[in-house]
PDB file of C-alpha atoms and ligand atoms in Angstrom:
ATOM      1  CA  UNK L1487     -52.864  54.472 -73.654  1.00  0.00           C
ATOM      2  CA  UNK L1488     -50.016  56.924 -73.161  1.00  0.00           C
ATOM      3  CA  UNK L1489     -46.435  56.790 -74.271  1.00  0.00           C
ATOM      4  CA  UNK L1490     -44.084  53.695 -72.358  1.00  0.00           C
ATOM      5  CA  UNK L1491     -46.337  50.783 -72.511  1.00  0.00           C
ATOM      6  CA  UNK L1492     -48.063  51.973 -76.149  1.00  0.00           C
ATOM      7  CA  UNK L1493     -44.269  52.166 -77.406  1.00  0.00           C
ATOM      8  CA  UNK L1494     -43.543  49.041 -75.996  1.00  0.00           C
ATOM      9  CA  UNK L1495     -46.558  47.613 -78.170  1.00  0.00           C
ATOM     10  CA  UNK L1496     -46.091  49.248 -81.301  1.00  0.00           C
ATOM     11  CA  UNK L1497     -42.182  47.714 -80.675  1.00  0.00           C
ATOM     12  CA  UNK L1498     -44.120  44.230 -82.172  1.00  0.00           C
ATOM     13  CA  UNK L1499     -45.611  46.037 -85.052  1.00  0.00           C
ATOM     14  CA  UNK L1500     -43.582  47.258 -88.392  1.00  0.00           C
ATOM     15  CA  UNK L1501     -43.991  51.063 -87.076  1.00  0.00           C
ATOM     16  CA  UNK L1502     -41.130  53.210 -88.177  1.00  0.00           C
ATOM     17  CA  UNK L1503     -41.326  56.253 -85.660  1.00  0.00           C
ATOM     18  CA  UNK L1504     -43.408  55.799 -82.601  1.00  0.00           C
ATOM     19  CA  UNK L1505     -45.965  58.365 -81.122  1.00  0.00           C
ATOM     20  CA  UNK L1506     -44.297  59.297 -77.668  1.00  0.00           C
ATOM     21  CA  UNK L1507     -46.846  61.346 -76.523  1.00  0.00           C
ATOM     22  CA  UNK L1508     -45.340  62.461 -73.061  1.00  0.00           C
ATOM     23  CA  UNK L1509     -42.550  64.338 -74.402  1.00  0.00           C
ATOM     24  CA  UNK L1510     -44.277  65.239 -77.876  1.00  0.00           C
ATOM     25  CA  UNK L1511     -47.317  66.709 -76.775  1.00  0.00           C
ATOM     26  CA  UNK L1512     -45.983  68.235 -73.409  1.00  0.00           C
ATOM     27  CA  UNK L1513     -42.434  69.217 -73.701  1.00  0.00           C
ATOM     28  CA  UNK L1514     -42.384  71.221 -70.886  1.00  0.00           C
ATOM     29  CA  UNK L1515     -43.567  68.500 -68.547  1.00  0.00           C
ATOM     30  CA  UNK L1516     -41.039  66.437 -69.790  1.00  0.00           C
ATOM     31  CA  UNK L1517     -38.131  68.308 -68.976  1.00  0.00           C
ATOM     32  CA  UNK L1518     -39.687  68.758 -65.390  1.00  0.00           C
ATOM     33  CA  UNK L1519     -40.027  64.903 -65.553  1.00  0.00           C
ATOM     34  CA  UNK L1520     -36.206  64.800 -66.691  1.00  0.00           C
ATOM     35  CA  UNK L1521     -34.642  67.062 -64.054  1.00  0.00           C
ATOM     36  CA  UNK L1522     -36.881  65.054 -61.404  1.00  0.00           C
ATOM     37  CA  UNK L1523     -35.213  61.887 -62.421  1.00  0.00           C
ATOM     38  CA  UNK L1524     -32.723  60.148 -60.999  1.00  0.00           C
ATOM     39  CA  UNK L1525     -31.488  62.692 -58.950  1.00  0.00           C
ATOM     40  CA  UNK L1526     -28.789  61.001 -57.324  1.00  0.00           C
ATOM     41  CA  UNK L1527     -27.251  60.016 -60.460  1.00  0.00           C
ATOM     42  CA  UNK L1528     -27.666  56.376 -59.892  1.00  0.00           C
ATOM     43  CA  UNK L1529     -28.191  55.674 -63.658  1.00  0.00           C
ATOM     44  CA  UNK L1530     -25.326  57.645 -64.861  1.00  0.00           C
ATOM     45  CA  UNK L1531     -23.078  55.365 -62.222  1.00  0.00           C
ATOM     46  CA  UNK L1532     -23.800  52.178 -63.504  1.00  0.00           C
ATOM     47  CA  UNK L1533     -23.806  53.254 -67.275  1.00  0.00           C
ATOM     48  CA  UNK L1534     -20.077  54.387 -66.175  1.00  0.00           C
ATOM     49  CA  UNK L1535     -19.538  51.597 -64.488  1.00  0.00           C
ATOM     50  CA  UNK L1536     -20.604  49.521 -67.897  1.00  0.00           C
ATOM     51  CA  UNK L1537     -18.817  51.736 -70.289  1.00  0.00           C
ATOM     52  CA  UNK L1538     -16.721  54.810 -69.362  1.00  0.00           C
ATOM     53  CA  UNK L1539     -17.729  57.205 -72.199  1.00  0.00           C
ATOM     54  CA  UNK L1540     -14.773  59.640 -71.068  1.00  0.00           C
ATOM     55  CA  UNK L1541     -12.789  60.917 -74.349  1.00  0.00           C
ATOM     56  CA  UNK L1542     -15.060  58.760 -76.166  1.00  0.00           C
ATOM     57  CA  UNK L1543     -17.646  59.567 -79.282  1.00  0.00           C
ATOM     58  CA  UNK L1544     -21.136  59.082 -78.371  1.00  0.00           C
ATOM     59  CA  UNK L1545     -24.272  58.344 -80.108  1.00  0.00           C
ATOM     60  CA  UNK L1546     -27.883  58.723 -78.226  1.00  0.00           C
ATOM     61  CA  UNK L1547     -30.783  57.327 -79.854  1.00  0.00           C
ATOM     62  CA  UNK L1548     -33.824  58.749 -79.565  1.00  0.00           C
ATOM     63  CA  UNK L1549     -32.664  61.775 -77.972  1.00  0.00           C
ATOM     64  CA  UNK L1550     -35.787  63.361 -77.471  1.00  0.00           C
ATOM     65  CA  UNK L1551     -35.503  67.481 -76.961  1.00  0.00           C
ATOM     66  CA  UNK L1552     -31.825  66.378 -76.073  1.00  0.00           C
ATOM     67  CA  UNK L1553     -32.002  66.428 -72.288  1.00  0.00           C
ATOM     68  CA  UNK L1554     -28.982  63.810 -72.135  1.00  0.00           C
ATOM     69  CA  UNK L1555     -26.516  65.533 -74.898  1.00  0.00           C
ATOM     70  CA  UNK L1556     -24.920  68.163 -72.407  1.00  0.00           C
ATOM     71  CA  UNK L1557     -24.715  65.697 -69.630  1.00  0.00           C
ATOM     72  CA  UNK L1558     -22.714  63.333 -72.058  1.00  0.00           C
ATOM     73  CA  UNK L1559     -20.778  66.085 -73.606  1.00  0.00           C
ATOM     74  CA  UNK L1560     -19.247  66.967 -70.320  1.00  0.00           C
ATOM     75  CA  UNK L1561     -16.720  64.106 -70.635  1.00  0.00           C
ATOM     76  CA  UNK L1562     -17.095  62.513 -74.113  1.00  0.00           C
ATOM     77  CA  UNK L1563     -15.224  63.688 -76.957  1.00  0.00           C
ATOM     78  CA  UNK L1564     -18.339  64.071 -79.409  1.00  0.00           C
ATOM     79  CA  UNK L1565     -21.701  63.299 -78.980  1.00  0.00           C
ATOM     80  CA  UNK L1566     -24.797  63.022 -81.626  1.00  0.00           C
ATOM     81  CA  UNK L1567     -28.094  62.838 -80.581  1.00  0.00           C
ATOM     82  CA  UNK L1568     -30.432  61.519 -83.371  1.00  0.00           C
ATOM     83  CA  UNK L1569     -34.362  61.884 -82.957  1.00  0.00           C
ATOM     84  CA  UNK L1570     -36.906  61.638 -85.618  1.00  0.00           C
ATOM     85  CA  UNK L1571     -39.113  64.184 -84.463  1.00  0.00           C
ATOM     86  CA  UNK L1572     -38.601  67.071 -86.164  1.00  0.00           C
ATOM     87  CA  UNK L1573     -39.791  69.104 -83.418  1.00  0.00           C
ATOM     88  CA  UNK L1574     -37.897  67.887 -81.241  1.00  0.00           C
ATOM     89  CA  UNK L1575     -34.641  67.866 -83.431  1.00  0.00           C
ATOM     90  CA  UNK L1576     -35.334  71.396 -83.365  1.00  0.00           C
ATOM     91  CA  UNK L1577     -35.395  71.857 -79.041  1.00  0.00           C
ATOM     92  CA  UNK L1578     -32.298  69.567 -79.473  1.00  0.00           C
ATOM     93  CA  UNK L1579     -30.278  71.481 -81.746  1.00  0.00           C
ATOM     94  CA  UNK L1580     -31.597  74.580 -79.471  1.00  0.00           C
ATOM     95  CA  UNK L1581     -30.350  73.013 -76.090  1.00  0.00           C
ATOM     96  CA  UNK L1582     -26.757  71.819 -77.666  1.00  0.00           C
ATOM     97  CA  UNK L1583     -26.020  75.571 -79.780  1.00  0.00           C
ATOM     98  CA  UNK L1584     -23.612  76.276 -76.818  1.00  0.00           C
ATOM     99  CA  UNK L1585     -22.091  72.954 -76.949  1.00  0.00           C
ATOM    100  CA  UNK L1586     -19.129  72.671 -79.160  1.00  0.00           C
ATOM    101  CA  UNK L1587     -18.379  68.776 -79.060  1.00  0.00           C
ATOM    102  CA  UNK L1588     -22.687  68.204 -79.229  1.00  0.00           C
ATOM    103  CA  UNK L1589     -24.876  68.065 -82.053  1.00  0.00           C
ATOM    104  CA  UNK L1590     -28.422  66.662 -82.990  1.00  0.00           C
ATOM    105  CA  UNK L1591     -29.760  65.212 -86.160  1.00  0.00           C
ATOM    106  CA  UNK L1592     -32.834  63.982 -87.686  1.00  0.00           C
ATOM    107  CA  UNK L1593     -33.548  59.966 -88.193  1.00  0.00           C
ATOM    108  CA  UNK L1594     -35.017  56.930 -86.650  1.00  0.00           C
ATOM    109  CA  UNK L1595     -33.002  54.059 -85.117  1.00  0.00           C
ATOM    110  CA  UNK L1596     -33.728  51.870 -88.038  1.00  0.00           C
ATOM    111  CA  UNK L1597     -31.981  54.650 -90.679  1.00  0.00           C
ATOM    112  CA  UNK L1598     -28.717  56.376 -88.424  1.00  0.00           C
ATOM    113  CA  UNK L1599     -27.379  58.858 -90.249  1.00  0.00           C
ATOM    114  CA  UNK L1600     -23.972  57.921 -89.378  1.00  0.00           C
ATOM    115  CA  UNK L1601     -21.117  56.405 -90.611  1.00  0.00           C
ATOM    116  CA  UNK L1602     -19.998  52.930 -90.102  1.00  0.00           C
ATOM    117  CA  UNK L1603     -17.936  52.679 -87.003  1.00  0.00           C
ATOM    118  CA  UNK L1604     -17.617  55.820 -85.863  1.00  0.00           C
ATOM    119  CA  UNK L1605     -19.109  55.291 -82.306  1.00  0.00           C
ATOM    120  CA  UNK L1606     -17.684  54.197 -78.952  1.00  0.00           C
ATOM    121  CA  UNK L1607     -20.716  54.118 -77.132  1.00  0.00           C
ATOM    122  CA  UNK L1608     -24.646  54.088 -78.578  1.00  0.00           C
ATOM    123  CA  UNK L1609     -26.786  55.227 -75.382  1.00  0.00           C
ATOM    124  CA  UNK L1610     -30.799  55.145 -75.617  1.00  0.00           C
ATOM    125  CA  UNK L1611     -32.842  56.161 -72.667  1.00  0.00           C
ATOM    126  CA  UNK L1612     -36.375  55.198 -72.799  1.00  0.00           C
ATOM    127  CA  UNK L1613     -35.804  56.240 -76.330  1.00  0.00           C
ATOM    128  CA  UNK L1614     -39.475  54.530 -77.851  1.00  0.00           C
ATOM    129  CA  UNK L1615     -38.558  51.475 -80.462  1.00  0.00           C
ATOM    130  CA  UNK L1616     -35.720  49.496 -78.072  1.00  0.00           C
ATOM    131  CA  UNK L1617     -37.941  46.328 -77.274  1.00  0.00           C
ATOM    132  CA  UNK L1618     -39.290  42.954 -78.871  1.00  0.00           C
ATOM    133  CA  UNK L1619     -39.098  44.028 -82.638  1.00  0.00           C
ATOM    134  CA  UNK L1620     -36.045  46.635 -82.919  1.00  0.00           C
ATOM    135  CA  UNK L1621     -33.658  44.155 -84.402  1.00  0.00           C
ATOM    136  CA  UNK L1622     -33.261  46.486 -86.778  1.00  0.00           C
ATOM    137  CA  UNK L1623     -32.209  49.352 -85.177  1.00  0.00           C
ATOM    138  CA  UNK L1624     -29.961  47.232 -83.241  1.00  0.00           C
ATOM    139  CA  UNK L1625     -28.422  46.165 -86.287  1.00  0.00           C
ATOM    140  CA  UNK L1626     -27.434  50.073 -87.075  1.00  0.00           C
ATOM    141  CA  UNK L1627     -26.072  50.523 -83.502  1.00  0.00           C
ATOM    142  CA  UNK L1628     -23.763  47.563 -84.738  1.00  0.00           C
ATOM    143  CA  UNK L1629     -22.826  49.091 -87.671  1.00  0.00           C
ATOM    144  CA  UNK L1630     -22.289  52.691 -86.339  1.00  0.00           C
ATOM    145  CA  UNK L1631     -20.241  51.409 -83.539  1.00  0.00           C
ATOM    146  CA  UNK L1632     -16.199  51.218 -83.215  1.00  0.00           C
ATOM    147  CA  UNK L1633     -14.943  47.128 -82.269  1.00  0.00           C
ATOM    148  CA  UNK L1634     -15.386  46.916 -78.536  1.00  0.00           C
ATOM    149  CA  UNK L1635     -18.003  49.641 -77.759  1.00  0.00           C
ATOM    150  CA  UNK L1636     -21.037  49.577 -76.294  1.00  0.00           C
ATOM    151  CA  UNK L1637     -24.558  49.669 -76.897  1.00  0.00           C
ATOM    152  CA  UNK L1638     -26.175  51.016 -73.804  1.00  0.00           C
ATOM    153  CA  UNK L1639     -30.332  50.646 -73.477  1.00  0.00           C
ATOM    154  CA  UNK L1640     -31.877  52.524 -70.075  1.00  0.00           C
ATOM    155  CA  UNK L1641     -35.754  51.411 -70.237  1.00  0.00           C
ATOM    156  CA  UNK L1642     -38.022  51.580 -67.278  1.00  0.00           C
ATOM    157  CA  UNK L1643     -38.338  48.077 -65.226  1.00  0.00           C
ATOM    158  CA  UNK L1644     -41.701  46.815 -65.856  1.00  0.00           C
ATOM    159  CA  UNK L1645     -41.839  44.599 -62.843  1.00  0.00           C
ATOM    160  CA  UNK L1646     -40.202  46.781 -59.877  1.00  0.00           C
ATOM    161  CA  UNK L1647     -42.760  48.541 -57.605  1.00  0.00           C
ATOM    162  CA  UNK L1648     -44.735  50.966 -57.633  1.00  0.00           C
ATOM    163  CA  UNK L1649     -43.870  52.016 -61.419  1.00  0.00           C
ATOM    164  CA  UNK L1650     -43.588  48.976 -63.064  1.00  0.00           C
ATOM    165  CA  UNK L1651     -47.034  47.870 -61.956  1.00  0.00           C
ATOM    166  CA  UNK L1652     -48.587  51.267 -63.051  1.00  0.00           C
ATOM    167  CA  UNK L1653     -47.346  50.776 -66.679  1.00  0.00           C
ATOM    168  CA  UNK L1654     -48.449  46.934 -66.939  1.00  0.00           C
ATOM    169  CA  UNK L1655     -51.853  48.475 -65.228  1.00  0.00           C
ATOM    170  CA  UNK L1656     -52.150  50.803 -68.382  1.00  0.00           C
ATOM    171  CA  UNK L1657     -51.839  48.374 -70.729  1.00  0.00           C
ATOM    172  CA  UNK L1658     -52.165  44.761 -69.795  1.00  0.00           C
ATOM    173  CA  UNK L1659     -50.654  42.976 -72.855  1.00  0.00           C
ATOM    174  CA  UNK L1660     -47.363  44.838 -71.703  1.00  0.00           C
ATOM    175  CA  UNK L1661     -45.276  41.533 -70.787  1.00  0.00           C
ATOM    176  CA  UNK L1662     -42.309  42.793 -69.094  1.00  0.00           C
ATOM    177  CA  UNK L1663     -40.643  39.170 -68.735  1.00  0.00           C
ATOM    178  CA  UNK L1664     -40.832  38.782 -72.452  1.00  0.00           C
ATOM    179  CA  UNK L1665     -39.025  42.151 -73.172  1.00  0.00           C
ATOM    180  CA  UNK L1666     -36.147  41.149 -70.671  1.00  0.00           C
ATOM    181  CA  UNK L1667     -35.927  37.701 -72.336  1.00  0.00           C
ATOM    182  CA  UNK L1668     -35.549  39.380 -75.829  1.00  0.00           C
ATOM    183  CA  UNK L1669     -32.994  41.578 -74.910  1.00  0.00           C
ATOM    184  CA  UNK L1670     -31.171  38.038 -73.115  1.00  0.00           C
ATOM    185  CA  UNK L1671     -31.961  36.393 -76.361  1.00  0.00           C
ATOM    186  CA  UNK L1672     -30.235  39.300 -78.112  1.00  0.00           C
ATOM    187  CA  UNK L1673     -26.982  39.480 -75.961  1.00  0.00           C
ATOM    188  CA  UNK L1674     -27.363  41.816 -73.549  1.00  0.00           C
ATOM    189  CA  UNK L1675     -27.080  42.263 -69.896  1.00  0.00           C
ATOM    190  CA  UNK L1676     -28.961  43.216 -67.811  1.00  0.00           C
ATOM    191  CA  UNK L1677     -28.668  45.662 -64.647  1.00  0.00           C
ATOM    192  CA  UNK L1678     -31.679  47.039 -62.441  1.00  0.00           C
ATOM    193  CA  UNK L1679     -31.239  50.258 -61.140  1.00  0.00           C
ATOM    194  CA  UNK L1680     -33.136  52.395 -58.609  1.00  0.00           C
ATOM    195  CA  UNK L1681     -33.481  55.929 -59.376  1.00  0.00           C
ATOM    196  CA  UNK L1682     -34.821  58.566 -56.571  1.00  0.00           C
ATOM    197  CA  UNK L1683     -37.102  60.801 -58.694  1.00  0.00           C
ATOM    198  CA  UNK L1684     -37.440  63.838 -56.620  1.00  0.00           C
ATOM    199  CA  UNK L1685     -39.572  67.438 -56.787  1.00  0.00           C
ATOM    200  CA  UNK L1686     -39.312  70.676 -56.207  1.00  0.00           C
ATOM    201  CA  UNK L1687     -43.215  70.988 -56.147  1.00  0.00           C
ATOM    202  CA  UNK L1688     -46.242  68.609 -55.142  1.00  0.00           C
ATOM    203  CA  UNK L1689     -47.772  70.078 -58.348  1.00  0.00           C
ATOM    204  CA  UNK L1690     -45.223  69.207 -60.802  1.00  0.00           C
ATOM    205  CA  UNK L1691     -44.989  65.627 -59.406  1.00  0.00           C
ATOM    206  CA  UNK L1692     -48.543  65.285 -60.362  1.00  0.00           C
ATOM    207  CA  UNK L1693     -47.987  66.818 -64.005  1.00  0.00           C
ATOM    208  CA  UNK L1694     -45.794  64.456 -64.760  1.00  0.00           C
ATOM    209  CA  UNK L1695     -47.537  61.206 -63.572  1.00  0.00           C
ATOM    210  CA  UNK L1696     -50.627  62.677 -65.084  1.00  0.00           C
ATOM    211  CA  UNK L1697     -48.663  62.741 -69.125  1.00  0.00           C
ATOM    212  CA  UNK L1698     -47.411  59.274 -68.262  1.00  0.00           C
ATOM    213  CA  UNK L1699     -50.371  57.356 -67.540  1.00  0.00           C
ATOM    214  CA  UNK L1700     -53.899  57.147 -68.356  1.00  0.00           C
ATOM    215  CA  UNK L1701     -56.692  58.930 -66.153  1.00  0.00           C
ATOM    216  CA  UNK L1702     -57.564  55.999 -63.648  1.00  0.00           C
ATOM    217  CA  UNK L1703     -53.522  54.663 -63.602  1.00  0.00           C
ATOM    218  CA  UNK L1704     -52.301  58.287 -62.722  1.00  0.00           C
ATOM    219  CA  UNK L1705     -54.991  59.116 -59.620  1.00  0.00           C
ATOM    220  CA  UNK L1706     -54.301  56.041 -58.218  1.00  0.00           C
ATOM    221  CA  UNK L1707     -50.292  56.525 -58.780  1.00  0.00           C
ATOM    222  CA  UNK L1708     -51.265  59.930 -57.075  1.00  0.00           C
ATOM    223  CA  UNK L1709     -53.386  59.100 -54.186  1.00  0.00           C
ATOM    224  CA  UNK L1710     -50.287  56.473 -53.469  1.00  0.00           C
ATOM    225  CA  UNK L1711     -47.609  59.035 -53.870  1.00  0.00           C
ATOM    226  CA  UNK L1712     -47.311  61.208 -50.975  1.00  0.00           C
ATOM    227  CA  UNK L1713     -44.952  63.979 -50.678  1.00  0.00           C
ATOM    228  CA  UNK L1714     -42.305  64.596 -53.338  1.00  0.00           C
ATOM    229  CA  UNK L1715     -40.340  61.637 -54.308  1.00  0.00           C
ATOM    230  CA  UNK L1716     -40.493  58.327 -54.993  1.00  0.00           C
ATOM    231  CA  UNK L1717     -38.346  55.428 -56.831  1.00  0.00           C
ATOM    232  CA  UNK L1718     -38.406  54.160 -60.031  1.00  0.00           C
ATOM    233  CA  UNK L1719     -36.887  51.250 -60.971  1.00  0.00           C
ATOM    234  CA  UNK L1720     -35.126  51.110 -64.611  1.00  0.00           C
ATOM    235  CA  UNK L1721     -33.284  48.302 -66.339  1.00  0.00           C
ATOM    236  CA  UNK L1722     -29.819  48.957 -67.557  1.00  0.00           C
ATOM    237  CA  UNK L1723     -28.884  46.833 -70.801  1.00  0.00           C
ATOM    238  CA  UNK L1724     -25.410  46.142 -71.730  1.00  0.00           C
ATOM    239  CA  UNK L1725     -23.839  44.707 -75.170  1.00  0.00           C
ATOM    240  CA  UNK L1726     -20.557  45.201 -76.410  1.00  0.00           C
ATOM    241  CA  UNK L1727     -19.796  44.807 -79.920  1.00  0.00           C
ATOM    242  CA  UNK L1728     -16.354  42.206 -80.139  1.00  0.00           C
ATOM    243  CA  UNK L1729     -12.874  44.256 -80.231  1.00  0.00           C
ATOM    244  CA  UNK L1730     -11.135  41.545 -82.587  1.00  0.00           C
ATOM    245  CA  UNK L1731     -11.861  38.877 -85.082  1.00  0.00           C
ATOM    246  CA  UNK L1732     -14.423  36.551 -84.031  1.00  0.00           C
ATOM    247  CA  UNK L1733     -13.424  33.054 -85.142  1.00  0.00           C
ATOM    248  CA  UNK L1734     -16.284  30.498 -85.902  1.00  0.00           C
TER     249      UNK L1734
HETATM  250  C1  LIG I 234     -39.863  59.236 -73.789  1.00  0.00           C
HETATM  251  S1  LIG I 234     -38.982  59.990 -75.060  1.00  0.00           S
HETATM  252  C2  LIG I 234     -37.312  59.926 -74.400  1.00  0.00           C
HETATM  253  C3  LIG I 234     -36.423  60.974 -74.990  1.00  0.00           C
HETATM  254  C4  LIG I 234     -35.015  61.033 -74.418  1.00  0.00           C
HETATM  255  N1  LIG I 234     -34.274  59.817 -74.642  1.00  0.00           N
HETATM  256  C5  LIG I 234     -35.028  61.382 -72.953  1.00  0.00           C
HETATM  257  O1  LIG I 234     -34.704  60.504 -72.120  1.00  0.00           O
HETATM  258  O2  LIG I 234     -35.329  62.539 -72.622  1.00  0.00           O
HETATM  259  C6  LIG I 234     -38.990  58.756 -76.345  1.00  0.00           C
HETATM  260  C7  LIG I 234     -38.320  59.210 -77.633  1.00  0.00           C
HETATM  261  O3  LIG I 234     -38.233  58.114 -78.567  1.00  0.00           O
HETATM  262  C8  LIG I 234     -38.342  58.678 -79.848  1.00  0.00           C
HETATM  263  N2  LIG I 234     -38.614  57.658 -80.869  1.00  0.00           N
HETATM  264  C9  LIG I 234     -39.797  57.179 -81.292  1.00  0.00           C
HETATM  265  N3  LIG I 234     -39.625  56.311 -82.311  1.00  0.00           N
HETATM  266  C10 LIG I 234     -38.299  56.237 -82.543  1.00  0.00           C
HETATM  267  C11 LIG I 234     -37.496  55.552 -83.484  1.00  0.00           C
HETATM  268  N4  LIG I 234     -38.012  54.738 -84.395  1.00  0.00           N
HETATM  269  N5  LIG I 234     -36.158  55.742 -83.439  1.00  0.00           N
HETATM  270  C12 LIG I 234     -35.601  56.560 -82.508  1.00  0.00           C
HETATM  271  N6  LIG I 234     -36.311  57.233 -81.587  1.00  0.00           N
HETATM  272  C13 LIG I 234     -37.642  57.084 -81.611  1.00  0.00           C
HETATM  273  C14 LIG I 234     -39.468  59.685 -79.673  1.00  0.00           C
HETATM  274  O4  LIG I 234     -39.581  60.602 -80.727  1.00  0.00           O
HETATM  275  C15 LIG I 234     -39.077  60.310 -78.345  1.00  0.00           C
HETATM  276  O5  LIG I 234     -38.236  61.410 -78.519  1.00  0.00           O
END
């Protein structure tokens, strides 16, 4: 079982940190696998479209090797990227040293090491924890966020084609109607978004369905992948935490 769908099941379980084995074990795929997605931006757009982050202080969860930190940087006031990882903390830190208004830290969603509302917008992309069983961590997003921000939650749609199908394939208890429904019974909206992965080299295309999925589930993505792009779908969850007082 590799990392999205094992994640997604360890998300029902009391696991603190969960093994992400993509971007732990193979770093350098990963950031291939970053650059390649969403090329066109189309995630970015509706996240801004959501929740304009410009002049803002941001927050991304599970950060990973901080991929995301410069990209938010480039208009938000401050951002933190928090991973638990301590490797990757370290290629986090590494990435951001030339970033004034970008930093990373060390902790899990369930523990931020942040201050009460001191966040306009809390941003995880397929940031390992955020399904059926992270109330807690969306309780700290709550607490670390300013009245009337955001938290923002980019996961990969389980039930768009081809991807979707190639995660459920990998690991059949996977219920991606259940996840949407508990992040419906938790508030949020929800937006599906089509991102263009697209790359450079046939080779790297491969390396990177190869560290998502299992043996079987990655030659058969292969063999159905021709050339050097393809879409992914992704869902987009929105919640904003209330700006006043909330009367009963
Ligand atoms: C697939 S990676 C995505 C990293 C990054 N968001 C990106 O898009 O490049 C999943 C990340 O979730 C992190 N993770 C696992 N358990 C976590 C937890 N309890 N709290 C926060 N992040 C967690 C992993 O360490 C890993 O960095």
């Amino acid at each position: 079982m590799k990392g999205f769908v094992r994640a997604a099941l360890a998300a029902v379980r009391p696991v603190d940190v969960l093994p992400s084995p993509n971007i732990w074990h193979w770093p350098e795929v990963y950031e291939v696998e970053n650059r390649a997605q969403d090329v066109d931006g189309a995630i970015w757009s509706a996240l801004r479209e959501e929740f304009d982050w410009a002049g803002r202080d941001v927050v991304d969860v599970g950060c990973g090797d901080g991929f995301h930190l410069p990209v938010l940087a480039r208009d938000a006031r401050s951002v933190i990227g928090v991973e638990p990882h301590p490797p990757l903390v370290r290629r986090a830190r590494a990435r951001v040293a030339e970033v004034p208004n970008a930093e990373a830290v060390a902790g899990p969603a369930q523990r931020l090491p942040l201050r009460d509302a001191t966040a306009d917008l809390v941003h995880a992309r397929t940031a390992y924890f955020f399904g059926p069983g992270c109330e807690p961590g969306l309780r700290e997003a709550e607490r670390v966020l300013r009245p009337g921000g955001a938290l923002a939650i980019v996961d990969l749609d389980g039930l768009a084609e081809p991807y979707g199908p190639w995660l459920c394939a990998d690991e059949p208890r996977y219920n991606p109607v259940d996840v949407e429904r508990f992040f419906a019974d938790q508030g949020f909206s929800l937006r599906r978004v089509r991102a263009l992965w697209r790359f450079e080299r046939r080779e790297d295309l491969e390396a990177v369905l190869r560290i998502e999925f299992s043996e079987a589930v990655a030659a058969k993505a292969i063999a159905r992948t021709p050339g050097l792009s393809f879409e992914v779908g992704y869902r987009l969850h929105v919640r904003r935490k209330p700006a006043g007082i909330v009367l009963p």
